[in-house]
Structure formats: C-alpha cells, structure tokens
Short mmCIF file of N, CA and C in Angstrom, two decimals:
data_model
loop_
_atom_site.label_atom_id
_atom_site.label_comp_id
_atom_site.label_asym_id
_atom_site.label_seq_id
_atom_site.Cartn_x
_atom_site.Cartn_y
_atom_site.Cartn_z
N GLU D 1 -1.99 114.63 87.95
CA GLU D 1 -1.27 113.92 88.76
C GLU D 1 -2.28 112.50 88.67
N THR D 2 -1.58 111.15 88.62
CA THR D 2 -2.57 109.54 88.64
C THR D 2 -1.69 109.14 89.77
N THR D 3 -2.68 108.54 90.80
CA THR D 3 -1.83 107.90 91.61
C THR D 3 -1.66 106.32 91.46
N ALA D 4 -2.58 105.94 90.42
CA ALA D 4 -2.31 104.38 89.71
C ALA D 4 -2.14 104.62 88.36
N TRP D 5 -0.96 104.08 87.50
CA TRP D 5 -0.96 104.32 86.42
C TRP D 5 -1.82 103.27 85.63
N SER D 6 -2.91 103.62 85.11
CA SER D 6 -3.67 102.89 84.03
C SER D 6 -3.19 103.22 82.61
N MET D 7 -2.76 101.80 82.18
CA MET D 7 -2.46 101.78 80.78
C MET D 7 -3.88 102.37 79.83
N PRO D 8 -4.94 101.54 79.85
CA PRO D 8 -5.88 102.12 79.10
C PRO D 8 -6.60 103.43 79.34
N ILE D 9 -6.30 104.15 80.39
CA ILE D 9 -7.11 105.85 80.53
C ILE D 9 -5.78 106.50 79.75
N ALA D 10 -4.70 106.37 80.48
CA ALA D 10 -3.23 106.92 79.91
C ALA D 10 -3.21 107.06 78.08
N TYR D 11 -3.41 106.10 77.59
CA TYR D 11 -3.38 105.85 76.21
C TYR D 11 -4.50 105.31 75.61
N GLY D 12 -6.07 105.84 76.29
CA GLY D 12 -6.96 105.57 75.37
C GLY D 12 -7.21 104.04 75.02
N LEU D 13 -6.75 103.19 75.61
CA LEU D 13 -6.81 101.66 75.18
C LEU D 13 -8.16 101.15 75.21
N ASP D 14 -8.77 100.31 74.75
CA ASP D 14 -9.86 99.25 75.03
C ASP D 14 -9.42 98.07 76.05
N ALA D 15 -9.87 97.90 77.33
CA ALA D 15 -9.34 96.87 78.12
C ALA D 15 -10.79 96.35 78.41
N TYR D 16 -10.45 95.01 78.95
CA TYR D 16 -11.44 94.11 79.37
C TYR D 16 -11.00 93.38 80.66
N TRP D 17 -12.11 93.24 81.49
CA TRP D 17 -11.62 92.66 82.95
C TRP D 17 -12.21 90.88 82.54
N THR D 18 -11.32 90.18 83.63
CA THR D 18 -11.56 88.78 83.55
C THR D 18 -11.12 88.47 84.99
N GLY D 19 -12.15 87.37 85.34
CA GLY D 19 -11.75 86.84 87.08
C GLY D 19 -10.42 85.67 86.92
N ALA D 20 -9.94 85.36 85.40
CA ALA D 20 -9.14 84.33 85.69
C ALA D 20 -7.97 84.76 84.61
N ALA D 21 -6.82 84.10 84.96
CA ALA D 21 -5.29 84.66 83.94
C ALA D 21 -5.75 83.95 82.83
N PRO D 22 -5.12 84.59 81.62
CA PRO D 22 -5.64 84.24 80.47
C PRO D 22 -4.79 82.97 80.08
N GLY D 23 -5.26 82.01 79.41
CA GLY D 23 -4.93 80.80 79.07
C GLY D 23 -3.60 80.82 78.18
N ALA D 24 -3.08 81.67 77.68
CA ALA D 24 -1.85 81.80 76.66
C ALA D 24 -0.62 81.23 77.36
N ALA D 25 -0.02 80.39 76.48
CA ALA D 25 1.59 80.10 77.01
C ALA D 25 2.32 80.97 77.15
N THR D 26 3.11 81.22 78.07
CA THR D 26 3.62 82.58 78.35
C THR D 26 4.97 81.88 79.25
N ARG D 27 6.35 82.63 79.00
CA ARG D 27 7.53 82.31 79.80
C ARG D 27 8.21 83.71 80.27
N PHE D 28 9.01 83.67 81.40
CA PHE D 28 9.70 84.74 81.63
C PHE D 28 11.23 84.79 80.88
N LEU D 29 11.50 86.17 80.78
CA LEU D 29 12.86 86.14 80.13
C LEU D 29 13.66 86.52 81.04
N SER D 30 15.06 86.23 81.24
CA SER D 30 15.81 86.36 82.51
C SER D 30 16.48 87.81 81.92
N GLU D 31 16.34 88.15 80.94
CA GLU D 31 16.84 89.71 80.33
C GLU D 31 16.33 90.03 79.28
N ALA D 32 16.52 90.92 78.90
CA ALA D 32 15.86 91.46 77.62
C ALA D 32 16.60 90.69 76.50
N PRO D 33 15.82 90.59 75.37
CA PRO D 33 16.66 90.00 74.27
C PRO D 33 17.30 91.40 73.59
N ARG D 34 18.82 90.63 73.10
CA ARG D 34 19.85 91.63 72.85
C ARG D 34 19.70 91.82 71.23
N VAL D 35 19.45 92.95 70.96
CA VAL D 35 19.52 93.45 69.23
C VAL D 35 20.89 93.41 68.81
N VAL D 36 21.10 92.69 67.87
CA VAL D 36 22.53 92.71 67.32
C VAL D 36 22.45 93.64 66.11
N GLY D 37 23.51 94.21 66.05
CA GLY D 37 23.79 95.40 64.99
C GLY D 37 25.04 94.90 64.21
N ALA D 38 24.95 95.71 63.01
CA ALA D 38 26.28 95.13 62.13
C ALA D 38 26.52 96.19 61.01
N LEU D 39 27.50 96.31 60.44
CA LEU D 39 27.85 96.72 59.43
C LEU D 39 27.51 96.19 58.28
N GLU D 40 26.14 96.81 57.48
CA GLU D 40 26.04 95.89 56.72
C GLU D 40 26.27 96.14 55.26
N GLY D 41 26.81 95.04 54.16
CA GLY D 41 26.96 95.25 53.01
C GLY D 41 28.52 95.65 52.84
N GLY D 42 29.47 95.61 53.83
CA GLY D 42 30.89 95.78 53.64
C GLY D 42 31.24 97.41 53.23
N ALA D 43 32.27 97.35 52.91
CA ALA D 43 32.92 98.89 52.66
C ALA D 43 32.24 99.68 51.61
N SER D 44 32.50 101.17 51.66
CA SER D 44 32.01 101.95 51.02
C SER D 44 32.96 102.98 50.49
N ASN D 45 32.77 103.56 49.21
CA ASN D 45 33.92 104.40 48.82
C ASN D 45 33.35 105.62 48.95
N TYR D 46 31.97 105.91 49.62
CA TYR D 46 31.59 107.14 49.88
C TYR D 46 31.13 107.56 51.26
N GLY D 47 30.57 106.85 51.84
CA GLY D 47 29.96 106.99 53.21
C GLY D 47 28.95 105.89 53.97
N TYR D 48 28.48 106.20 55.21
CA TYR D 48 27.42 105.19 55.88
C TYR D 48 26.34 106.05 56.19
N VAL D 49 25.49 105.18 56.49
CA VAL D 49 24.17 105.98 56.98
C VAL D 49 23.49 105.07 58.13
N ILE D 50 23.49 105.63 59.48
CA ILE D 50 22.42 105.26 60.57
C ILE D 50 21.18 105.69 60.57
N ASP D 51 20.26 105.16 60.40
CA ASP D 51 18.52 105.49 60.12
C ASP D 51 18.38 106.32 61.67
N ALA D 52 17.54 107.15 61.75
CA ALA D 52 17.67 107.79 62.81
C ALA D 52 16.02 107.04 63.36
N ALA D 53 15.48 106.43 62.52
CA ALA D 53 14.15 105.65 63.13
C ALA D 53 14.54 104.37 64.10
N GLU D 54 16.24 103.89 63.95
CA GLU D 54 16.29 103.21 64.70
C GLU D 54 16.38 103.17 66.56
N ASP D 55 15.92 102.90 67.27
CA ASP D 55 16.07 103.18 68.59
C ASP D 55 17.25 103.81 69.25
N ALA D 56 18.18 103.03 68.58
CA ALA D 56 19.68 103.12 69.35
C ALA D 56 20.53 104.01 68.54
N ALA D 57 19.86 104.91 67.99
CA ALA D 57 20.63 106.06 66.99
C ALA D 57 21.60 107.00 67.70
N GLY D 58 20.82 107.35 68.59
CA GLY D 58 21.57 108.44 69.76
C GLY D 58 22.36 107.93 70.29
N LEU D 59 22.48 106.57 70.70
CA LEU D 59 23.36 106.17 71.33
C LEU D 59 24.52 105.63 70.13
N ALA D 60 24.57 105.49 69.18
CA ALA D 60 25.56 105.31 68.21
C ALA D 60 26.15 106.50 68.09
N LEU D 61 25.31 107.78 67.84
CA LEU D 61 25.78 109.21 67.35
C LEU D 61 27.00 109.53 68.44
N ALA D 62 26.15 109.04 69.86
CA ALA D 62 27.42 109.49 71.09
C ALA D 62 28.54 108.64 70.82
N GLN D 63 28.60 107.31 70.66
CA GLN D 63 29.65 106.58 70.44
C GLN D 63 30.56 106.78 69.56
N ALA D 64 29.90 107.38 67.89
CA ALA D 64 30.84 107.70 67.05
C ALA D 64 31.53 109.02 67.62
N HIS D 65 30.70 110.01 68.11
CA HIS D 65 31.38 111.22 68.58
C HIS D 65 32.97 110.80 69.32
N GLU D 66 32.58 109.98 70.49
CA GLU D 66 33.62 109.59 71.58
C GLU D 66 34.97 108.71 70.83
N ALA D 67 34.46 108.07 69.52
CA ALA D 67 35.74 107.51 68.75
C ALA D 67 36.12 108.52 68.04
N GLY D 68 35.73 109.57 68.07
CA GLY D 68 36.25 110.89 67.09
C GLY D 68 35.86 110.68 65.60
N LEU D 69 34.86 110.18 65.11
CA LEU D 69 34.34 110.43 63.93
C LEU D 69 33.68 111.65 63.66
N VAL D 70 33.62 112.11 62.39
CA VAL D 70 32.90 113.40 62.12
C VAL D 70 31.76 112.83 61.39
N VAL D 71 30.53 113.52 61.87
CA VAL D 71 29.40 113.00 61.57
C VAL D 71 28.36 114.19 61.21
N ARG D 72 27.67 113.84 60.38
CA ARG D 72 26.68 114.68 59.74
C ARG D 72 25.23 114.23 60.03
N VAL D 73 24.16 115.19 60.04
CA VAL D 73 22.69 115.04 60.16
C VAL D 73 21.93 115.14 58.90
N ALA D 74 21.11 114.75 58.85
CA ALA D 74 20.29 115.09 57.72
C ALA D 74 18.96 115.79 58.05
N ASP D 75 18.86 116.92 57.54
CA ASP D 75 17.30 117.78 57.83
C ASP D 75 16.18 117.20 57.17
N LYS D 76 16.43 116.38 56.41
CA LYS D 76 14.93 116.15 55.74
C LYS D 76 15.05 114.60 55.41
N ALA D 77 14.16 113.90 54.79
CA ALA D 77 14.08 112.46 54.69
C ALA D 77 14.74 112.38 53.40
N PHE D 78 15.27 111.31 52.96
CA PHE D 78 15.71 110.84 51.66
C PHE D 78 16.07 109.13 51.64
N GLY D 79 16.35 109.49 50.15
CA GLY D 79 16.09 107.84 49.50
C GLY D 79 17.69 107.72 48.87
N VAL D 80 18.24 106.50 49.00
CA VAL D 80 19.48 106.03 48.46
C VAL D 80 19.65 104.54 48.56
N ASN D 81 20.25 103.78 47.34
CA ASN D 81 20.63 102.71 47.39
C ASN D 81 18.89 101.67 47.56
N GLY D 82 18.06 102.30 46.94
CA GLY D 82 16.70 101.81 47.30
C GLY D 82 16.27 101.63 48.84
N ARG D 83 16.42 102.31 49.72
CA ARG D 83 15.89 102.48 50.70
C ARG D 83 15.65 104.03 51.13
N ARG D 84 14.36 104.27 52.16
CA ARG D 84 14.08 105.34 52.59
C ARG D 84 14.64 105.64 54.04
N TYR D 85 15.40 106.83 54.21
CA TYR D 85 16.09 107.02 55.36
C TYR D 85 14.98 108.43 56.08
N THR D 86 14.83 108.29 57.28
CA THR D 86 14.02 109.31 58.23
C THR D 86 14.91 110.78 58.55
N ARG D 87 14.47 111.88 58.49
CA ARG D 87 14.80 112.96 58.73
C ARG D 87 15.63 112.79 60.32
N GLY D 88 16.92 113.21 60.15
CA GLY D 88 17.97 112.88 61.47
C GLY D 88 18.55 111.57 61.27
N THR D 89 18.86 111.29 60.01
CA THR D 89 19.50 109.96 59.77
C THR D 89 21.00 110.71 60.01
N LEU D 90 21.85 110.08 60.41
CA LEU D 90 23.47 110.24 60.73
C LEU D 90 23.97 109.73 59.04
N LEU D 91 24.88 110.64 59.00
CA LEU D 91 26.06 110.21 57.61
C LEU D 91 27.33 110.45 58.17
N ILE D 92 27.78 109.57 57.89
CA ILE D 92 29.47 109.22 58.18
C ILE D 92 30.38 109.20 56.78
N THR D 93 30.83 110.02 56.26
CA THR D 93 31.76 110.30 55.09
C THR D 93 32.97 109.42 55.21
N THR D 94 33.55 108.55 54.00
CA THR D 94 34.68 108.05 54.33
C THR D 94 35.89 109.32 54.17
N ARG D 95 35.42 110.35 53.33
CA ARG D 95 36.79 111.24 52.99
C ARG D 95 37.20 112.40 54.34
N SER D 96 36.09 111.93 55.35
CA SER D 96 35.91 112.94 56.36
C SER D 96 36.58 112.25 57.59
N ASN D 97 36.80 110.99 57.76
CA ASN D 97 37.24 110.37 58.78
C ASN D 97 38.63 109.21 58.66
N PRO D 98 38.96 108.83 59.54
CA PRO D 98 39.89 107.87 59.66
C PRO D 98 39.97 106.78 58.50
N ASP D 99 41.14 106.09 58.40
CA ASP D 99 41.02 104.91 57.57
C ASP D 99 40.51 103.72 58.29
N SER D 100 40.66 103.74 59.74
CA SER D 100 39.79 102.51 60.21
C SER D 100 38.49 102.91 60.14
N LEU D 101 37.63 103.52 59.93
CA LEU D 101 36.27 103.89 59.76
C LEU D 101 35.28 102.79 59.88
N GLU D 102 35.68 101.64 59.08
CA GLU D 102 34.85 100.61 58.93
C GLU D 102 34.98 99.52 60.21
N ALA D 103 36.23 99.53 60.58
CA ALA D 103 36.05 98.94 61.84
C ALA D 103 35.84 99.50 63.03
N ARG D 104 35.87 100.82 63.37
CA ARG D 104 34.87 101.64 64.27
C ARG D 104 33.86 101.70 64.17
N LEU D 105 32.75 101.62 62.81
CA LEU D 105 31.45 101.58 62.88
C LEU D 105 31.05 100.26 62.96
N ASP D 106 31.67 99.26 62.56
CA ASP D 106 31.36 98.05 62.91
C ASP D 106 31.24 97.55 64.70
N ARG D 107 32.22 98.21 65.23
CA ARG D 107 32.09 98.29 66.77
C ARG D 107 31.00 98.65 67.35
N ILE D 108 30.48 99.85 66.48
CA ILE D 108 29.68 100.98 67.25
C ILE D 108 28.19 100.14 67.21
N ALA D 109 28.22 99.68 65.67
CA ALA D 109 27.17 98.94 65.33
C ALA D 109 26.50 98.12 66.30
N ARG D 110 27.70 97.07 66.44
CA ARG D 110 27.65 95.79 67.27
C ARG D 110 27.33 96.29 68.86
N ALA D 111 27.96 97.26 69.24
CA ALA D 111 27.75 97.73 70.90
C ALA D 111 26.50 98.45 70.60
N CYS D 112 25.78 98.89 69.86
CA CYS D 112 24.65 99.87 69.99
C CYS D 112 23.62 98.87 69.61
N GLY D 113 23.69 97.76 68.70
CA GLY D 113 22.61 97.34 68.14
C GLY D 113 21.94 97.99 66.88
N VAL D 114 22.81 98.75 66.06
CA VAL D 114 21.89 99.41 65.19
C VAL D 114 22.53 98.78 63.75
N ALA D 115 22.08 99.11 62.61
CA ALA D 115 22.40 98.90 61.32
C ALA D 115 23.20 100.04 60.61
N VAL D 116 24.17 99.65 60.35
CA VAL D 116 24.85 100.79 59.63
C VAL D 116 25.03 100.36 58.06
N HIS D 117 24.42 101.15 57.14
CA HIS D 117 24.27 101.17 55.80
C HIS D 117 25.31 102.00 54.75
N PRO D 118 26.03 101.21 54.01
CA PRO D 118 27.02 101.92 53.16
C PRO D 118 26.36 102.42 52.23
N VAL D 119 26.82 103.61 51.40
CA VAL D 119 26.21 104.19 50.46
C VAL D 119 27.61 104.70 49.54
N GLY D 120 27.39 104.37 48.29
CA GLY D 120 28.46 104.55 47.48
C GLY D 120 28.26 105.85 46.81
N THR D 121 27.30 106.56 46.67
CA THR D 121 27.16 107.79 45.98
C THR D 121 26.67 109.14 47.09
N ALA D 122 26.66 109.98 46.53
CA ALA D 122 25.93 110.93 47.08
C ALA D 122 24.81 111.78 46.52
N LEU D 123 24.67 110.81 45.25
CA LEU D 123 23.18 111.48 44.70
C LEU D 123 22.16 110.45 45.27
N ALA D 124 21.07 111.45 45.72
CA ALA D 124 19.98 110.43 46.31
C ALA D 124 19.12 110.30 45.26
N GLU D 125 18.19 109.16 45.47
CA GLU D 125 17.19 108.76 44.50
C GLU D 125 15.65 109.81 44.83
N SER D 126 15.71 110.08 46.05
CA SER D 126 14.39 111.12 46.40
C SER D 126 15.31 111.85 47.25
N GLY D 127 14.58 113.23 47.75
CA GLY D 127 15.17 114.06 48.73
C GLY D 127 16.45 114.68 48.42
N PRO D 128 16.96 115.29 49.51
CA PRO D 128 18.33 116.29 49.19
C PRO D 128 19.37 115.10 49.05
N ASP D 129 20.33 115.26 48.25
CA ASP D 129 21.55 114.65 47.81
C ASP D 129 22.33 114.95 49.36
N LEU D 130 23.37 113.56 49.31
CA LEU D 130 24.02 113.48 50.51
C LEU D 130 24.99 114.39 50.74
N GLY D 131 25.63 115.04 49.60
CA GLY D 131 26.86 115.95 49.80
C GLY D 131 25.84 117.69 49.79
N GLY D 132 24.78 117.74 50.21
CA GLY D 132 24.15 118.97 49.72
C GLY D 132 24.15 119.58 51.37
N ASN D 133 23.41 120.71 51.12
CA ASN D 133 23.37 121.60 52.44
C ASN D 133 22.54 120.95 53.46
N GLU D 134 21.67 120.30 53.24
CA GLU D 134 20.56 119.59 54.04
C GLU D 134 21.25 118.68 55.10
N PHE D 135 22.55 118.30 55.00
CA PHE D 135 23.47 117.70 55.65
C PHE D 135 24.34 118.49 56.85
N HIS D 136 24.21 118.72 57.84
CA HIS D 136 24.69 119.44 58.89
C HIS D 136 25.90 118.61 59.99
N LEU D 137 26.81 119.39 59.81
CA LEU D 137 28.22 118.91 60.55
C LEU D 137 27.70 118.98 62.09
N LEU D 138 27.76 118.06 62.64
CA LEU D 138 27.73 118.00 64.42
C LEU D 138 28.54 118.15 64.97
N THR D 139 28.74 118.98 66.10
CA THR D 139 29.72 119.31 67.03
C THR D 139 29.45 118.10 68.32
N GLN D 140 30.89 117.29 68.63
CA GLN D 140 30.70 116.84 69.95
C GLN D 140 30.47 117.33 70.91
N PRO D 141 29.39 117.35 71.65
CA PRO D 141 29.25 117.97 72.77
C PRO D 141 30.18 118.27 73.92
N ARG D 142 30.42 119.00 74.42
CA ARG D 142 31.30 119.12 75.68
C ARG D 142 30.47 119.56 76.84
N ILE D 143 29.89 118.93 77.49
CA ILE D 143 29.04 118.85 78.36
C ILE D 143 29.62 119.17 79.72
N GLY D 144 28.73 120.43 80.41
CA GLY D 144 28.85 120.61 81.75
C GLY D 144 27.58 120.47 82.53
N LEU D 145 27.62 119.51 83.67
CA LEU D 145 26.44 119.24 84.11
C LEU D 145 26.66 119.68 85.66
N VAL D 146 25.44 120.54 85.64
CA VAL D 146 25.45 121.50 87.18
C VAL D 146 24.68 121.04 88.18
N GLY D 147 25.28 120.68 89.17
CA GLY D 147 24.60 120.04 90.55
C GLY D 147 24.85 120.92 91.63
N GLY D 148 24.54 120.44 92.66
CA GLY D 148 24.84 121.08 94.16
C GLY D 148 23.69 121.47 95.00
N SER D 149 23.62 122.51 95.49
CA SER D 149 22.83 123.11 96.58
C SER D 149 21.54 123.97 95.48
N GLY D 150 20.76 123.51 95.71
CA GLY D 150 19.54 124.33 95.03
C GLY D 150 18.92 123.50 93.84
N ILE D 151 19.83 122.51 93.42
CA ILE D 151 19.57 121.23 92.10
C ILE D 151 18.98 120.03 92.80
N ASP D 152 17.73 119.50 92.52
CA ASP D 152 17.03 118.34 92.97
C ASP D 152 18.31 116.99 92.63
N PHE D 153 18.65 116.47 93.49
CA PHE D 153 19.53 115.33 93.45
C PHE D 153 19.42 114.24 92.71
N THR D 154 17.80 114.21 92.57
CA THR D 154 16.96 113.02 91.54
C THR D 154 17.07 113.14 90.54
N GLN D 155 16.95 114.48 90.05
CA GLN D 155 16.94 114.99 88.61
C GLN D 155 18.43 115.15 88.07
N TYR D 156 19.45 115.54 88.97
CA TYR D 156 20.70 115.35 88.40
C TYR D 156 21.12 114.19 88.55
N GLY D 157 20.94 113.24 89.21
CA GLY D 157 21.35 111.95 89.10
C GLY D 157 20.71 111.00 88.13
N ALA D 158 19.46 111.40 87.56
CA ALA D 158 18.92 110.83 86.32
C ALA D 158 19.79 111.42 85.35
N LEU D 159 20.31 112.34 84.86
CA LEU D 159 20.90 113.11 83.85
C LEU D 159 22.40 112.55 83.96
N TRP D 160 22.91 112.55 85.11
CA TRP D 160 24.11 111.79 85.02
C TRP D 160 24.21 110.45 84.56
N HIS D 161 23.10 109.65 85.02
CA HIS D 161 23.37 108.17 84.72
C HIS D 161 23.01 108.08 83.25
N LEU D 162 22.10 108.85 82.95
CA LEU D 162 21.89 108.62 81.34
C LEU D 162 23.06 109.19 80.52
N LEU D 163 23.85 110.34 80.50
CA LEU D 163 25.05 110.73 79.78
C LEU D 163 26.17 110.15 80.13
N ASP D 164 26.41 109.72 81.55
CA ASP D 164 27.65 108.91 81.82
C ASP D 164 27.44 107.13 81.61
N LYS D 165 26.53 106.57 82.16
CA LYS D 165 26.59 105.41 82.20
C LYS D 165 25.62 104.72 80.96
N GLN D 166 24.61 105.49 80.41
CA GLN D 166 23.83 104.98 79.52
C GLN D 166 24.55 105.41 78.05
N LEU D 167 24.79 106.65 77.79
CA LEU D 167 25.17 106.93 76.36
C LEU D 167 26.66 107.28 76.53
N GLY D 168 27.40 107.24 77.58
CA GLY D 168 28.85 106.72 77.66
C GLY D 168 29.62 108.08 77.16
N VAL D 169 28.83 109.40 77.44
CA VAL D 169 29.45 110.46 76.98
C VAL D 169 30.33 111.21 78.24
N ARG D 170 31.54 111.62 77.91
CA ARG D 170 31.80 112.46 78.65
C ARG D 170 31.41 113.77 79.38
N ILE D 171 31.05 113.94 80.57
CA ILE D 171 30.69 115.40 81.17
C ILE D 171 31.66 115.76 82.11
N SER D 172 31.37 117.32 82.43
CA SER D 172 32.08 117.67 83.72
C SER D 172 31.18 117.97 84.54
N ASN D 173 31.17 117.41 85.78
CA ASN D 173 30.26 117.89 86.85
C ASN D 173 30.77 119.24 87.27
N LEU D 174 29.80 120.36 87.69
CA LEU D 174 29.86 121.69 88.04
C LEU D 174 29.13 121.80 89.23
N ASP D 175 29.70 122.55 90.29
CA ASP D 175 29.30 122.97 91.37
C ASP D 175 28.26 124.12 91.30
N LEU D 176 26.87 124.29 91.46
CA LEU D 176 26.40 125.41 91.27
C LEU D 176 26.93 126.79 91.97
N ALA D 177 27.50 126.65 93.40
CA ALA D 177 27.95 127.39 94.02
C ALA D 177 29.31 128.43 93.58
N SER D 178 29.95 127.31 92.57
CA SER D 178 31.09 128.19 91.79
C SER D 178 31.30 128.10 90.81
N VAL D 179 29.82 128.10 89.98
CA VAL D 179 29.73 128.20 88.42
C VAL D 179 30.20 129.51 88.01
N ALA D 180 30.04 130.71 88.63
CA ALA D 180 30.28 131.87 88.41
C ALA D 180 31.85 131.87 88.28
N ASP D 181 32.52 131.36 89.07
CA ASP D 181 34.22 131.35 88.87
C ASP D 181 34.55 130.51 87.74
N ILE D 182 33.77 129.49 87.18
CA ILE D 182 34.14 128.49 86.05
C ILE D 182 34.17 129.20 84.77
N ASP D 183 35.59 128.85 83.92
CA ASP D 183 35.41 129.28 82.50
C ASP D 183 34.44 128.58 81.80
N LEU D 184 33.09 128.80 81.44
CA LEU D 184 32.32 127.91 80.67
C LEU D 184 32.43 128.16 79.24
N SER D 185 33.46 128.66 78.66
CA SER D 185 33.80 128.62 77.36
C SER D 185 34.35 127.26 76.89
N LYS D 186 34.63 126.44 77.93
CA LYS D 186 35.18 125.00 77.68
C LYS D 186 33.87 124.37 77.17
N TYR D 187 32.70 124.67 77.40
CA TYR D 187 31.53 123.68 77.26
C TYR D 187 30.70 124.25 76.23
N ASN D 188 29.94 123.69 75.33
CA ASN D 188 29.29 124.13 74.40
C ASN D 188 27.73 123.86 74.68
N VAL D 189 27.62 122.89 75.83
CA VAL D 189 26.28 122.19 76.45
C VAL D 189 26.35 122.43 78.33
N LEU D 190 25.53 123.39 78.61
CA LEU D 190 25.38 123.26 80.06
C LEU D 190 23.97 122.98 80.47
N VAL D 191 23.83 122.13 81.34
CA VAL D 191 22.45 121.26 81.81
C VAL D 191 22.57 121.65 83.33
#
C-alpha cells in the first residue's frame, strides 16, 4: 500500500527536484484529442484485420459483436500486405459476414478510432495463413453480472460501467440472492 502515488518510485524513473516551474510553453486541453479511425484502402474480396496493438481493438471487437459480425482472432503474429500484425489481431472475413460489412466496419472504425485494414488474400507473407487453424472463431459474450448483498458495490459498479457504458456490451444484472434459481445456461460469461 502506498499512501501517496509516486511515479518515480512506482515505475523506477529518474526524477529531479526544482524550486520553480519549468519554462516550457504549455497549454491545457479542454478534452482529450480524438483519434480518428477509418476503413483504410477500400473494399476487400477476402476480409479485414484490426491489429490487436491498437488501444481500442477490444472496443472494436465489442462493437463488431454488437453489430452481428463474425470475428476470428489470431493465435500468432503474422504478416500480410507488407504489414506485421500482433497475436490477438481480429480477422473479419467477407464470406462469413453480411453484404453491408464495409459500411458496418467503417462505422466501427470511426466510432472506436481504430484502423481497419483490407486483406485480399488468406496467404500470409509470414506466420500462419489467415484461413488456417490459428484463427479462432470468437463467440459473442452473453454476460451475467452478479451483484447484490455480499458483493462490493464499488467493484460491481466499476465493472458495470466498463461493460455497459464504455464497451457498449449488453449484460444481464443478476442478484446473488437468487442466482441459484436462475437458468445460467443463457450465459457464457459470469462475473
């Protein structure tokens, strides 16, 4: 437990003390800069990838599932179209998704601030091929969030806010007192 957070101590950083404010020109931002995402490079006849290295890749996945898209995830890093993608990169193929795929992906890219890259082939330049066993189908989560007596309301509230407000994922609020009487087969995730 630390009573006062200290960046130099917490992260092992070099720090220096001064008796005056530094003379650098600064300005306050009224809000955080908006990262603009896009469907880059136009339509693809095979599919699209969202690099897991992007900060908002998880948000894009949640929105892709909410939009009814079929998404796969890479077990290993791979390279295609001259780019390297990290393990966890999302693959959305055209054959597994509706005709309106490009419009849906463009909306998701702009809303989340991620780049969606078209790929015209399943043949990777390095790593596993996109059509292989290293790309696993992701199931849309059906989440039951358990709360009530005995559950810390601040932890519950933080999880609810993350799932519902930040990620936009549908959840069912379940009461711990009656969870034994609920058909839990409706859910594939219980928190």
